[in-house]
Amino acid sequence: MSDDPVLSVIIPTYNRADTLRLCLWAFDRQETDAPFEIVVCDDGSTDGTGAVIDRAVAAARIPVVHLRQENAGANAARNRAIAAARGERLLIVNDDTIPVPGLVEAHRRAHARRGGRRTSILGRMTIDPALPFSPFSALHHDASYDALAGRDEVGWDAFLTCNVSVDRGFLEEAGGFDPKLFWHEDIELGERLARRGMRLFYAPEALGYHHHLLDEAAYLRIAEREGAALVLWYRKRPDLVADLGRLGLVGPPPLGAAARHRVADLAMPQALLPGWEMAARALTRISPEAGRSVWRRLFQRRKRLAIARALAA
């Protein structure tokens, strides 16, 4: 490979040694002539992550840069990796993104076709078929990409950093990732990029597999993290109240709450949520589709409760 990569793969990682090994192995086997590098920032892992990266540095065909920092969150790790990257374009992924062999080339071709430094390319993600089936994985992850099917250009709220590429200088001009956010940090950056003229195009052929088995507890924790993040974002940018409302931010004026939210909250009082969850488990066994409908409502209810707690803090 050339000493001058045109693209840098940015991977923040924390305590996922086994999954990171799969990720790095798959990136080392990309089918492309474009010179690229992999920049991994270990966010203070305490497992065998460092040894996994060291082995990749020594043995991989693609140049691998190993960075390490004290635990400060994925955004700080991303910013550290971006600062060390040499490619003019960044491909930002997570440590549980397993790329198909043509992912890097698909991003390269999409950029060549679209042109422009303000162009970003969103690749597709789906659950790794090697994992056992989980209804929660499909509810959370696949649903986000299913909504993009058939679309060419998408909005900033689809700037998802499990598989997205962007011009490095353009991203740095927007200020990089906000290290104070621990959820929705990708679409928050997407909004800032959009204000600078970003156009985000969807390239489903740039496919990655999400190697993360989501269970019930993790699914509901995401609801709480989304709610708390929306409030942090609102306090940072109150002028985005309408956009944040479309992402699920509700509350007292000027936020407001739709009638359907008030009805849903009456039907699912906090004290009865454990009972609703028991019912959702039972219903999922009988009718998976009906069960998913209840889980979606439980997710939104948990999210609204998290928003209320964060607003009151």
Short mmCIF file of N, CA, C and O in Angstrom, two decimals, residues 19 36 42 55 92 149 163 180 183 211 254 258 296:
data_model
loop_
_atom_site.label_atom_id
_atom_site.label_comp_id
_atom_site.label_asym_id
_atom_site.label_seq_id
_atom_site.Cartn_x
_atom_site.Cartn_y
_atom_site.Cartn_z
N THR A 19 -14.77 -8.57 19.32
CA THR A 19 -15.48 -7.97 18.20
C THR A 19 -14.54 -7.11 17.36
O THR A 19 -14.60 -7.12 16.13
N PHE A 36 -5.52 3.02 1.79
CA PHE A 36 -6.19 3.53 2.98
C PHE A 36 -5.48 3.02 4.22
O PHE A 36 -4.66 2.10 4.16
N ASP A 42 -8.05 3.40 21.34
CA ASP A 42 -8.51 2.62 22.48
C ASP A 42 -8.84 3.58 23.62
O ASP A 42 -7.97 4.28 24.13
N ARG A 55 -1.40 -6.68 17.45
CA ARG A 55 -1.24 -7.77 16.47
C ARG A 55 -1.60 -7.28 15.08
O ARG A 55 -0.95 -7.65 14.09
N ILE A 92 -15.92 6.65 9.02
CA ILE A 92 -16.12 6.51 10.46
C ILE A 92 -17.03 5.31 10.71
O ILE A 92 -18.15 5.23 10.17
N ALA A 149 -34.82 2.92 2.77
CA ALA A 149 -34.87 2.12 1.55
C ALA A 149 -35.46 2.92 0.39
O ALA A 149 -36.49 3.60 0.53
N ASN A 163 -21.16 3.75 9.92
CA ASN A 163 -20.76 3.49 8.54
C ASN A 163 -21.02 4.74 7.69
O ASN A 163 -21.97 4.78 6.92
N LYS A 180 -19.02 15.93 25.09
CA LYS A 180 -19.97 15.95 26.21
C LYS A 180 -21.22 15.12 25.93
O LYS A 180 -21.98 14.83 26.84
N TRP A 183 -24.71 10.10 23.43
CA TRP A 183 -25.70 9.49 22.54
C TRP A 183 -26.17 10.56 21.59
O TRP A 183 -26.13 11.75 21.92
N HIS A 211 -22.26 -6.29 14.54
CA HIS A 211 -21.97 -7.48 15.34
C HIS A 211 -22.19 -7.15 16.82
O HIS A 211 -21.24 -7.04 17.61
N PRO A 254 -41.44 25.41 25.89
CA PRO A 254 -41.92 25.42 24.50
C PRO A 254 -41.84 24.07 23.80
O PRO A 254 -42.04 23.99 22.60
N ALA A 258 -47.51 15.97 22.10
CA ALA A 258 -48.66 15.67 21.26
C ALA A 258 -49.71 14.91 22.07
O ALA A 258 -49.40 14.25 23.06
N ARG A 296 -42.06 -1.19 20.94
CA ARG A 296 -41.81 0.16 20.42
C ARG A 296 -42.46 1.21 21.32
O ARG A 296 -41.87 2.27 21.58
#
